[in-house]
Tab-separated table of C-alpha atoms in Angstrom:
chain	number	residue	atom	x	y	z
A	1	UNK	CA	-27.367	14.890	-14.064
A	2	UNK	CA	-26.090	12.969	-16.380
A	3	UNK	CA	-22.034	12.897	-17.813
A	4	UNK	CA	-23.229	10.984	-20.982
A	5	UNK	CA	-21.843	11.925	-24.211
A	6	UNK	CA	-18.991	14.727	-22.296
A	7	UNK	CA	-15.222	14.387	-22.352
A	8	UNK	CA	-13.198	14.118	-19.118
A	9	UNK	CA	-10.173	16.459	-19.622
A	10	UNK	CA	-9.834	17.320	-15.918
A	11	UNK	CA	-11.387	17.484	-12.601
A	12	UNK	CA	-11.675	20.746	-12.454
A	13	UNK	CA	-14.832	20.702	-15.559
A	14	UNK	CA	-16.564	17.972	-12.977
A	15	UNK	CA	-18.570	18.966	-10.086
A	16	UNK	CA	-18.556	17.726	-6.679
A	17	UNK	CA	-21.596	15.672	-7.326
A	18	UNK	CA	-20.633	14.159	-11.062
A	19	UNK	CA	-17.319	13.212	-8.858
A	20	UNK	CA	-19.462	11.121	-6.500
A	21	UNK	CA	-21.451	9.591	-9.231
A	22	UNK	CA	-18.452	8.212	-10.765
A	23	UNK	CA	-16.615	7.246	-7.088
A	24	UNK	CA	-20.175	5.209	-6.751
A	25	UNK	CA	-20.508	3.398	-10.259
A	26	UNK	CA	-17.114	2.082	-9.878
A	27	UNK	CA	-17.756	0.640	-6.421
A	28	UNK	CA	-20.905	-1.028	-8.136
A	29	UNK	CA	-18.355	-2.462	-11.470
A	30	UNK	CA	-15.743	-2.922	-8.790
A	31	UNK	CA	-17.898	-5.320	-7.077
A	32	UNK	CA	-19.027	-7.001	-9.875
A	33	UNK	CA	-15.786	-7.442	-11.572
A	34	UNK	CA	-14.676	-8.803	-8.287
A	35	UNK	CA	-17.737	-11.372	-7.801
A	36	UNK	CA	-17.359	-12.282	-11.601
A	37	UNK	CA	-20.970	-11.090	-12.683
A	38	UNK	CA	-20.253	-9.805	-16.544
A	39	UNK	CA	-21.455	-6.241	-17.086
A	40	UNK	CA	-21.396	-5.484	-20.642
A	41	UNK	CA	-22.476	-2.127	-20.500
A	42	UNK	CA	-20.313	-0.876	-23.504
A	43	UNK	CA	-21.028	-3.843	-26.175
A	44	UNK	CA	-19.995	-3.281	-29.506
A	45	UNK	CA	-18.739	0.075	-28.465
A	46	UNK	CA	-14.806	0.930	-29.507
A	47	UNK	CA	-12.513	3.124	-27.652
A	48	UNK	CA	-9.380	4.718	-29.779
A	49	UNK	CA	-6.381	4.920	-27.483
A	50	UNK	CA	-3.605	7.636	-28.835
A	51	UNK	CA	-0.415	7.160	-27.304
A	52	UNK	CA	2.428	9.726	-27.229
A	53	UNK	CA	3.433	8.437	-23.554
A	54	UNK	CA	4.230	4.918	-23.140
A	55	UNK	CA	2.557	3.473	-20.018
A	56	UNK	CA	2.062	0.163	-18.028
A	57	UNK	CA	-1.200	1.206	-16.192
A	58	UNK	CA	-2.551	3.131	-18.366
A	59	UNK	CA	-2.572	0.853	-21.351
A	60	UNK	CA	-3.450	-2.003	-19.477
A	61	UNK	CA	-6.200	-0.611	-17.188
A	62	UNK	CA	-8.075	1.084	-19.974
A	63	UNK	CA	-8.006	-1.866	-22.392
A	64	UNK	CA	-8.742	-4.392	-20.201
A	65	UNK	CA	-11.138	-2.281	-19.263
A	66	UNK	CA	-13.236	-1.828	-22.144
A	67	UNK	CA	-12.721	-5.561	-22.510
A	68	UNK	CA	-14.870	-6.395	-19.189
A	69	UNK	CA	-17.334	-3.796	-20.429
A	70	UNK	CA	-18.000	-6.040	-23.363
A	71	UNK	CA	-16.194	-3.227	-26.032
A	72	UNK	CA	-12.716	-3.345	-27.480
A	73	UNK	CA	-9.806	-0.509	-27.566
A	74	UNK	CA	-7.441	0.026	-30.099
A	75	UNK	CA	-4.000	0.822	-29.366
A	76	UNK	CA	-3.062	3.863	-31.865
A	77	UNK	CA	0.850	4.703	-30.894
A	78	UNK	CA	1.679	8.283	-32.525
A	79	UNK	CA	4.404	6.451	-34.239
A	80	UNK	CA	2.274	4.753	-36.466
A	81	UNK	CA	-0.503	7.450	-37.176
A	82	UNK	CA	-0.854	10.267	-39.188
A	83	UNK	CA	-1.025	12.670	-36.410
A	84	UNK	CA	2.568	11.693	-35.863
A	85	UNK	CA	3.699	13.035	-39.280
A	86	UNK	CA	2.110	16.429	-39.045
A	87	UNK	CA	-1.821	15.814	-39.576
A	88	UNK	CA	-3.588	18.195	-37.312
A	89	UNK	CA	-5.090	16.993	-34.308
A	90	UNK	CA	-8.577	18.308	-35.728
A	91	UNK	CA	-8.477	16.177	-38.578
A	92	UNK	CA	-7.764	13.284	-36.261
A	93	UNK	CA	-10.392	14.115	-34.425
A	94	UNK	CA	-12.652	14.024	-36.871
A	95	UNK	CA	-11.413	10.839	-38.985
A	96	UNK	CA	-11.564	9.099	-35.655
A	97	UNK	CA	-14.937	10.246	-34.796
A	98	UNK	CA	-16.581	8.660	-37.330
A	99	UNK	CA	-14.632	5.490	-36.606
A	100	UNK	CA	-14.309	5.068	-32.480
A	101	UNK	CA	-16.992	5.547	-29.897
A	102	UNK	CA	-14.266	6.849	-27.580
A	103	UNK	CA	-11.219	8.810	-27.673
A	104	UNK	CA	-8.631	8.453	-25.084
A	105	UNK	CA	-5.073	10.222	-25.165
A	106	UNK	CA	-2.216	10.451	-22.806
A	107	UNK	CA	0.230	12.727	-24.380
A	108	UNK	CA	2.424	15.846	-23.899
A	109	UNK	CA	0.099	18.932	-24.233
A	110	UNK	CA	-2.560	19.999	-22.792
A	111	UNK	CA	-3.646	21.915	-25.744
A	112	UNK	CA	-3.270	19.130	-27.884
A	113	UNK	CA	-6.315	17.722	-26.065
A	114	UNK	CA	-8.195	20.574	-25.684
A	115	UNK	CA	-8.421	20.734	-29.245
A	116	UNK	CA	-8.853	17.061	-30.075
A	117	UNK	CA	-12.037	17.586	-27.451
A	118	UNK	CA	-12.889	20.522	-29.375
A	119	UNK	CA	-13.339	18.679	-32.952
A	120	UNK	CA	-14.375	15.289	-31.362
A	121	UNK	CA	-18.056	14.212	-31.772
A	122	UNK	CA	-17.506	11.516	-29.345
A	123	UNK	CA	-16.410	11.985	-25.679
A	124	UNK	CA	-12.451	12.385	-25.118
A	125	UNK	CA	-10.560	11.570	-22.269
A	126	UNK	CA	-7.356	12.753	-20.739
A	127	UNK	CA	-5.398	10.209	-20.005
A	128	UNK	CA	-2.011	12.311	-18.777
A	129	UNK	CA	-0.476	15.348	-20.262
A	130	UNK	CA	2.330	17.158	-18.765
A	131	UNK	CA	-0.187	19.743	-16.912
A	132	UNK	CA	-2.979	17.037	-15.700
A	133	UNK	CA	-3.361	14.139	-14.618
A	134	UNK	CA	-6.792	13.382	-13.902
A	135	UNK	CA	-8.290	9.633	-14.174
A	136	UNK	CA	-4.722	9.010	-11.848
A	137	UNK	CA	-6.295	11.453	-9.359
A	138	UNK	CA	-9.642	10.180	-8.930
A	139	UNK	CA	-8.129	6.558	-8.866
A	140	UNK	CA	-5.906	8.390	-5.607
A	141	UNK	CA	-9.216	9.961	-4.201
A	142	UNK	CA	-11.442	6.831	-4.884
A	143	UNK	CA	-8.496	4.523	-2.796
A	144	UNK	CA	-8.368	7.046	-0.008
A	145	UNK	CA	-12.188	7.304	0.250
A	146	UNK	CA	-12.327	2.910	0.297
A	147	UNK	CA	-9.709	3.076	3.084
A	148	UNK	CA	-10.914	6.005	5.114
A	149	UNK	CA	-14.612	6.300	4.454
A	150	UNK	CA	-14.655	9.994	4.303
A	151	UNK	CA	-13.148	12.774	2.320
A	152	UNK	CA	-14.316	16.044	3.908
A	153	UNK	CA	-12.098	17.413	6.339
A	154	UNK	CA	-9.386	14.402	6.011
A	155	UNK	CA	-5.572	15.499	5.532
A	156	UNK	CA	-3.660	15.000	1.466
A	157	UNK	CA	-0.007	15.407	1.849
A	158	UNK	CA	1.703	15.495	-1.451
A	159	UNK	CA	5.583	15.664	-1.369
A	160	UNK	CA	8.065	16.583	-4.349
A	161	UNK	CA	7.524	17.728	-8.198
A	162	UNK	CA	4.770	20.574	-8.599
A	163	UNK	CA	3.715	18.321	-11.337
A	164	UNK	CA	0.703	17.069	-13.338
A	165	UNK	CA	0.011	14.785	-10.783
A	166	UNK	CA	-0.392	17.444	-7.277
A	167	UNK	CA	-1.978	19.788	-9.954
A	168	UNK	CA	-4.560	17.028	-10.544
A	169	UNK	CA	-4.926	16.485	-6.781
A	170	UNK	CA	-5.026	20.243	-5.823
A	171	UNK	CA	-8.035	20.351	-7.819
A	172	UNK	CA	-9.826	17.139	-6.322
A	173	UNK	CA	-9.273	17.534	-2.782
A	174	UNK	CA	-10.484	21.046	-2.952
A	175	UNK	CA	-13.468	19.644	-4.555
A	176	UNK	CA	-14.272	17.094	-2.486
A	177	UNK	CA	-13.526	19.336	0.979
A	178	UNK	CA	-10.009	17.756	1.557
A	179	UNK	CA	-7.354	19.625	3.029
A	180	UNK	CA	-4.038	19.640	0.659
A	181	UNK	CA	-0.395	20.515	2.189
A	182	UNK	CA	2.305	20.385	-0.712
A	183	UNK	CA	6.065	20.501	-0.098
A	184	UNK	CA	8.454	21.185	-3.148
A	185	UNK	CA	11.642	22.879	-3.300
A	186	UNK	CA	11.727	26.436	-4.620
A	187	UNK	CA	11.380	26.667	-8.045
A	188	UNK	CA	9.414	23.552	-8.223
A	189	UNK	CA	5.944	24.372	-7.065
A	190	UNK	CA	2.630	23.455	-8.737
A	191	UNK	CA	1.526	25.503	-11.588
A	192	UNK	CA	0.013	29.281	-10.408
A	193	UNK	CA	-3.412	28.876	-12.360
A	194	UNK	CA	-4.223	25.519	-10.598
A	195	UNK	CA	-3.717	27.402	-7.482
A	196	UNK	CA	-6.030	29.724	-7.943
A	197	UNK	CA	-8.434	27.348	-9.670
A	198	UNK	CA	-8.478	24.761	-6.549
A	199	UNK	CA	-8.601	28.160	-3.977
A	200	UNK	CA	-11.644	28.614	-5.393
A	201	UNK	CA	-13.112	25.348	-5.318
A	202	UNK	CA	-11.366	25.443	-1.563
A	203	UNK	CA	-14.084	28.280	-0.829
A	204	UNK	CA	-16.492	26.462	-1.598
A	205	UNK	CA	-16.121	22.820	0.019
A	206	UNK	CA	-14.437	24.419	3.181
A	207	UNK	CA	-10.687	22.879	2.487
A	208	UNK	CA	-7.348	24.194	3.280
A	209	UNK	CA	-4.641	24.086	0.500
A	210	UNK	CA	-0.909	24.673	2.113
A	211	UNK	CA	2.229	25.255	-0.201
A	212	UNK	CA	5.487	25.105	1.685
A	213	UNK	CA	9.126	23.776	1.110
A	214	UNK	CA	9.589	22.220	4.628
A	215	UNK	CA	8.287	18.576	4.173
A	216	UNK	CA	7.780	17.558	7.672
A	217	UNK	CA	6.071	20.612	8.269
A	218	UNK	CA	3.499	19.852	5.709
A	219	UNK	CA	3.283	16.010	6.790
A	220	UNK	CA	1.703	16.910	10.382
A	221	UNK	CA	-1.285	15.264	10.928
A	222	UNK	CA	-1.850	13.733	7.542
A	223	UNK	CA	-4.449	11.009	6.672
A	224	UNK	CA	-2.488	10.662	3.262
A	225	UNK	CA	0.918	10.748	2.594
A	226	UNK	CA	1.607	10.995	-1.450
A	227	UNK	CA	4.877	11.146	-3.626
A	228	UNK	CA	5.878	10.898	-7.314
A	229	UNK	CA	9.094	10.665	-9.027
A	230	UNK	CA	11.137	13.717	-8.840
A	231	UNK	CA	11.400	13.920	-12.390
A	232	UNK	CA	8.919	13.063	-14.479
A	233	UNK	CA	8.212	11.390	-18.134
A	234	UNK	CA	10.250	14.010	-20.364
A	235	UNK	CA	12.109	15.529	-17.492
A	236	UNK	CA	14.862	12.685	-17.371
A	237	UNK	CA	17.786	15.555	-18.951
A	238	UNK	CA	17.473	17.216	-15.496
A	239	UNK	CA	17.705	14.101	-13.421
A	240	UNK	CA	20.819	15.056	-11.744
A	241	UNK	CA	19.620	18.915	-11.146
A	242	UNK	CA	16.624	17.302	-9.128
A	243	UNK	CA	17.963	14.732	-7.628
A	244	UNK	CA	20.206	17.495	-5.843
A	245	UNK	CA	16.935	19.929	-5.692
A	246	UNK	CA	14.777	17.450	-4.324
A	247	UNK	CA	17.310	15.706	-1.462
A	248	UNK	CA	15.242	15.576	1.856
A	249	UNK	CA	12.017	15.421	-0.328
A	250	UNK	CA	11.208	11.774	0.434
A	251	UNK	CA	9.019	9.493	2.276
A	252	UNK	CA	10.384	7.795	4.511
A	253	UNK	CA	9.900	6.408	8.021
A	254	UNK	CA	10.412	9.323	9.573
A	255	UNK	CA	7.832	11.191	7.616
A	256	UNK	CA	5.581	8.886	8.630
A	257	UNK	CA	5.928	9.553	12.361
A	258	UNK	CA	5.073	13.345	11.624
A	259	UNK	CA	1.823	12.138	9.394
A	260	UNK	CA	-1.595	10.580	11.912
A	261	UNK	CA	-0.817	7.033	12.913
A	262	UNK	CA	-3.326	5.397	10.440
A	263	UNK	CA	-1.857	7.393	7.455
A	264	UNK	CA	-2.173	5.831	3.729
A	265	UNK	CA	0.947	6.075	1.416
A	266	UNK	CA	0.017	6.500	-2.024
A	267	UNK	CA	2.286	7.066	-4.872
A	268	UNK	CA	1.435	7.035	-8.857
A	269	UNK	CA	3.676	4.759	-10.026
A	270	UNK	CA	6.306	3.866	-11.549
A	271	UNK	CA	8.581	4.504	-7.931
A	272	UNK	CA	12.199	5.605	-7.812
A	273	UNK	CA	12.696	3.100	-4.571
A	274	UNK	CA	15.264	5.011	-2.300
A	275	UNK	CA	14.544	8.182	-4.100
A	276	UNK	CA	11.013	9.770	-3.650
A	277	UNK	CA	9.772	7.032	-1.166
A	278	UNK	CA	11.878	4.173	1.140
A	279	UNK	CA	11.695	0.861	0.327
A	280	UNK	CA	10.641	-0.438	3.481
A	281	UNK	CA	7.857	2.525	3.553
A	282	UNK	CA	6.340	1.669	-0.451
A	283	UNK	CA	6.200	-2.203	0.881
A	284	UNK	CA	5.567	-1.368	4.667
A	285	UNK	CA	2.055	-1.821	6.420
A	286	UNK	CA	0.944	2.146	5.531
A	287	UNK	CA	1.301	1.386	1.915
A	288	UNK	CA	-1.619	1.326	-0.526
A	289	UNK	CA	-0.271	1.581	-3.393
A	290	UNK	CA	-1.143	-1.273	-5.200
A	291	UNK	CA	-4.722	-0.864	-4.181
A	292	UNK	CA	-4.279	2.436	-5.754
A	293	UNK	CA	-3.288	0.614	-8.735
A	294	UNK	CA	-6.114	-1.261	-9.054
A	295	UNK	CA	-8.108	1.389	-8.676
A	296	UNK	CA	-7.129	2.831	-12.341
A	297	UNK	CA	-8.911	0.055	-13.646
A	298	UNK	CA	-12.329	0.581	-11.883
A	299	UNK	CA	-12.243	4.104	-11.743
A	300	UNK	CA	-11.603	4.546	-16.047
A	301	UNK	CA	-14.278	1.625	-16.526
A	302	UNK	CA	-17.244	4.512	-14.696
A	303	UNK	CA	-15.776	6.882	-16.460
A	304	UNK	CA	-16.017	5.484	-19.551
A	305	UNK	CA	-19.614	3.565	-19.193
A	306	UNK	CA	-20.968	6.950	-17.833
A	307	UNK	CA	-20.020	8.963	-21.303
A	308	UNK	CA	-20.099	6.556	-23.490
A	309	UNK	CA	-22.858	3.921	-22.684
A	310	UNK	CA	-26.180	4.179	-24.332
């Protein structure tokens, strides 16, 4: 088995085993990053980094990642590349392939990377697009699996937007055997195809995915409380709509008491603080988030030595 030379586009390509082999290199570069020990596994390599989607983690965590792994990224904002002026993402793909030994892209459209995967001859990965969120989600399922020290049969509560970001987890937890309860108001559920595509996967592993619109209902019992902002990058025109749609759709303390005692709270960041999530819950003693952060950066460095080292 071996994910050399392959693009990550979403968790739902990997299987449950090639999810494991990543959650297990970046425990090994995680501890070595953390005792100092250099691990130059992608020397002289060069990772292109398109940008349609400003980001804090993302740009930081992937370029300081390559930087441990003894390579260099290059920031490549659509603003100042051809793509951004009309070239077609398969010429881009191309011109960059002879150049990079990596392609990473967070963007709008899922398509968009399909296709720059498609023309690629070096591995692509998905950085965000308004469907999928992937590297964020095995970051989430790599923090939960530190704290808890088991996946199968432990409880994923996700509360809010049916975005990229559940869509991403829906497909993860069902892979991995976790249970996943979602709460969003109507109209705001997680997209139909990912549905079906994590049932399936649900089958297999022996999970339980729940969609409902009653948030406490869906917290019972939860090892993992989650939560992103109710409206995300792109989505700011309907602010005021969702702030209305998505009232009650928070954690908060009294969340937690409906969620197991030893419950994690994860959330994606950025946070809307007194929004999506309390203050005193994102900085309160359930809160992992920041590990969670972290955990970008270790995650993307396996996933990146694993397709792109020699």
């Amino acid at each position: 088995m071996s994910l050399k030379g392959k693009d990550f586009l979403s968790v739902h390509h990997l299987t449950v085993d090639e999810i494991y082999q990543i959650f297990d290199f970046a425990r090994i570069l995680k501890a070595k990053q953390k005792a100092g020990e250099p691990h130059p596994l992608l020397k002289g390599k060069t990772l292109g980094m398109i940008f349609q989607k400003a980001s804090t983690r993302t740009r930081v965590s992937f370029e300081v990642g390559m930087w441990q792994l003894g390579g260099s990224a290059l920031f490549l904002s659509s603003n100042d590349m051809q793509i951004g002026r009309g070239e077609p993402v398969k010429d881009t793909a191309r011109v960059l392939s002879r150049y990079v030994d990596g392609i990473m892209i967070r963007t709008f459209s899922h398509l968009e990377v399909e296709e720059l995967a498609e023309y690629a001859t070096v591995p692509v990965i998905n950085a965000l697009t308004d469907l999928l969120h992937p590297c964020q989600a095995m970051a989430d399922i790599f923090t939960a699996l530190e704290h808890k020290g088991e996946l199968k049969g432990r409880k994923l509560c996700y509360i809010g937007d049916g975005n990229n970001m559940v869509n991403s987890l829906l497909h993860i937890c069902a892979k991995v055997g976790m249970d996943i309860s979602v709460a969003t108001p109507a109209n705001y559920a997680p997209d139909a195809t990912i549905v079906e595509q994590a049932a399936v996967a649900a089958k297999l592993s022996g999970s339980k995915i729940t969609i409902l619109d009653d948030p406490l209902a869906a917290a019972q019992d939860a090892d993992v409380l989650y939560t992103d902002v109710w409206a995300s990058m792109g989505k700011e025109g309907e602010q005021a709509i969702r702030k209305q749609a998505f009232a009650g759709f928070q954690i908060n303390n009294t969340l937690l008491q409906a969620a197991k005692k030893d419950t994690i709270v994860m959330h994606c960041l950025p946070a809307h603080r007194g929004e999506e999530i309390t203050e005193d819950v994102i900085e309160g003693p359930n809160s992992v988030v920041f590990d969670e952060a972290e955990n970008r950066l270790h995650v993307q460095k396996a996933i990146m030595a694993l397709l792109m080292a020699d």
